[in-house]
Amino acid sequence: MKHVFWPVVMSFLLLMYASGPAAQESIPELNEQVMVLQENGEPLQCVAFSPYVGSLTPDYGAHPPRELIDTLLDQLLKETPFRCIMTYGVLNGLDYTFAAAEARKIKVIAIIWLDKDVAVNSKSITSGIEVAKAFPGTIIRLSCGSEVRTRHGYAFDGEISRCIDSLRKAGVKQPITTIDIWWEWCNRAQPCHQTSFGATVDWIGINIFPWWENKHSGLFPCTTAAQAADFHMARLEDIRRTYPGKDVIVTEFGWPDGPEGATEINTHTGQHCGIASEQNQLRVVRETFEQLAKRKWSGVVFEAFSENWKPSSEGSSGSYWGICEGTPPYACAQGLMPSEKKQEKSRWLFF
């Protein structure tokens, strides 16, 4: 996930959110939701997967080799409980991920990456259709783009719609959405309002990052690691109320584990909230999954492996989001999940 455009998006928070009684207007009670479940009735618990580790970057140069994708997936199986991943793109060798996942019985939420280049978008849509049909038992959900509105405003809504329409016309069976931050799915308003895509998608994927709110938001300028799980649940509840009957998944959440002690300064209030550390990352991930499990809600932690290319757009913390290291031997953090006793009590199972 690239956050370089967050200042533009979050500037709307102060402009569009009033401070009077109307701003505190409550939204309707939660309606019964269609849940995203496994065959045994349990929610999806996944991890965002990108193989651009080490010196690799999606912006130029070599593409991730198949051997690397195999190695990273094997490491996830060995050191984490995740049997479900979310992927970012279907071109430049990334399409191999689906065959590799199928061989390992890993389920996939697949993002068809959309950006400014319409010709590349067309290739992505075509490839997305091909892999969706080739791996119907492995690819369980699809998204036409990720944070397209966050990066470009409404300029490429037509590309999102073209992607959705193309998938439907091609007879793709998997449920389709377009993933974006919670603020975009609230139509840049509080209380939340439906967007134009609410009626066209099958499910809703929202990304929630209090870490970046702490830097860019005038509405939620100070959320600590101890408060992060509650913040995630509150934003999910907002969206679920706004789109009754829709599947809602938090498709990205997380917390950086470094640089140790790093923090962000809110551009509106000057507050310092949120400390990067291994302990805080563990707390945010574990407590969020615990709360999701209690509600039987699905979620995707960001991210599997740290990516060294990200500081160019996300600052010093950009390469510290992985629950596993981005360099060999790709060691993964332990203790991120609820204890075995709690898992048994909540019947929190994985693919």
Short mmCIF file of N, CA, C and O in Angstrom, two decimals, residues 18 50 52 65 76-77 82 131 136 180 182 188 215 235 252 257 267 285:
data_model
loop_
_atom_site.label_atom_id
_atom_site.label_comp_id
_atom_site.label_asym_id
_atom_site.label_seq_id
_atom_site.Cartn_x
_atom_site.Cartn_y
_atom_site.Cartn_z
N ALA A 18 -18.03 18.79 10.31
CA ALA A 18 -18.41 19.89 11.18
C ALA A 18 -18.28 19.48 12.63
O ALA A 18 -18.28 18.31 12.97
N SER A 50 3.16 -9.56 -0.83
CA SER A 50 3.87 -8.99 -1.97
C SER A 50 5.29 -9.54 -1.97
O SER A 50 5.97 -9.49 -0.93
N TYR A 52 7.92 -8.34 -3.39
CA TYR A 52 8.95 -7.34 -3.69
C TYR A 52 9.81 -7.09 -2.46
O TYR A 52 9.76 -6.04 -1.82
N PRO A 65 11.16 -13.57 -9.07
CA PRO A 65 11.24 -14.89 -9.71
C PRO A 65 10.33 -15.90 -9.02
O PRO A 65 9.96 -15.75 -7.86
N LEU A 76 5.69 -18.62 5.00
CA LEU A 76 4.42 -18.32 5.65
C LEU A 76 3.78 -19.57 6.23
O LEU A 76 3.27 -19.57 7.35
N LEU A 77 3.81 -20.65 5.46
CA LEU A 77 3.22 -21.90 5.93
C LEU A 77 3.98 -22.45 7.13
O LEU A 77 3.38 -23.00 8.06
N PHE A 82 -1.27 -18.49 8.78
CA PHE A 82 -2.08 -18.01 7.66
C PHE A 82 -2.11 -19.01 6.51
O PHE A 82 -1.08 -19.48 6.05
N VAL A 131 -6.85 -15.61 -14.79
CA VAL A 131 -6.47 -16.32 -13.57
C VAL A 131 -7.70 -16.64 -12.71
O VAL A 131 -7.75 -17.68 -12.04
N PRO A 136 -10.44 -21.16 -9.89
CA PRO A 136 -11.70 -20.81 -9.21
C PRO A 136 -11.77 -21.30 -7.77
O PRO A 136 -12.52 -20.75 -6.97
N ASP A 180 -10.55 0.21 -0.96
CA ASP A 180 -10.05 1.56 -0.69
C ASP A 180 -10.07 1.81 0.81
O ASP A 180 -10.57 0.99 1.58
N TRP A 182 -11.15 3.41 4.41
CA TRP A 182 -12.51 3.54 4.97
C TRP A 182 -13.11 4.91 4.63
O TRP A 182 -14.31 5.01 4.40
N ARG A 188 -16.10 10.17 1.81
CA ARG A 188 -15.42 11.34 2.36
C ARG A 188 -16.35 12.17 3.24
O ARG A 188 -16.35 13.41 3.17
N LYS A 215 -0.90 10.89 11.43
CA LYS A 215 -0.10 11.89 10.72
C LYS A 215 -0.97 12.86 9.93
O LYS A 215 -0.70 14.07 9.93
N ARG A 235 -14.47 1.70 12.79
CA ARG A 235 -14.58 2.03 11.37
C ARG A 235 -15.34 0.92 10.62
O ARG A 235 -16.13 1.21 9.72
N GLU A 252 -6.84 -4.27 4.84
CA GLU A 252 -5.49 -3.93 5.32
C GLU A 252 -5.63 -3.29 6.69
O GLU A 252 -6.41 -2.35 6.87
N ASP A 257 6.77 -2.06 12.97
CA ASP A 257 7.57 -2.49 14.12
C ASP A 257 8.89 -1.72 14.21
O ASP A 257 9.74 -2.03 15.05
N THR A 267 -0.19 16.58 11.18
CA THR A 267 -0.01 17.82 10.42
C THR A 267 -1.01 18.90 10.80
O THR A 267 -0.81 20.07 10.47
N VAL A 285 -1.84 -6.26 16.02
CA VAL A 285 -2.27 -7.39 15.19
C VAL A 285 -3.04 -8.41 16.01
O VAL A 285 -4.13 -8.85 15.62
#
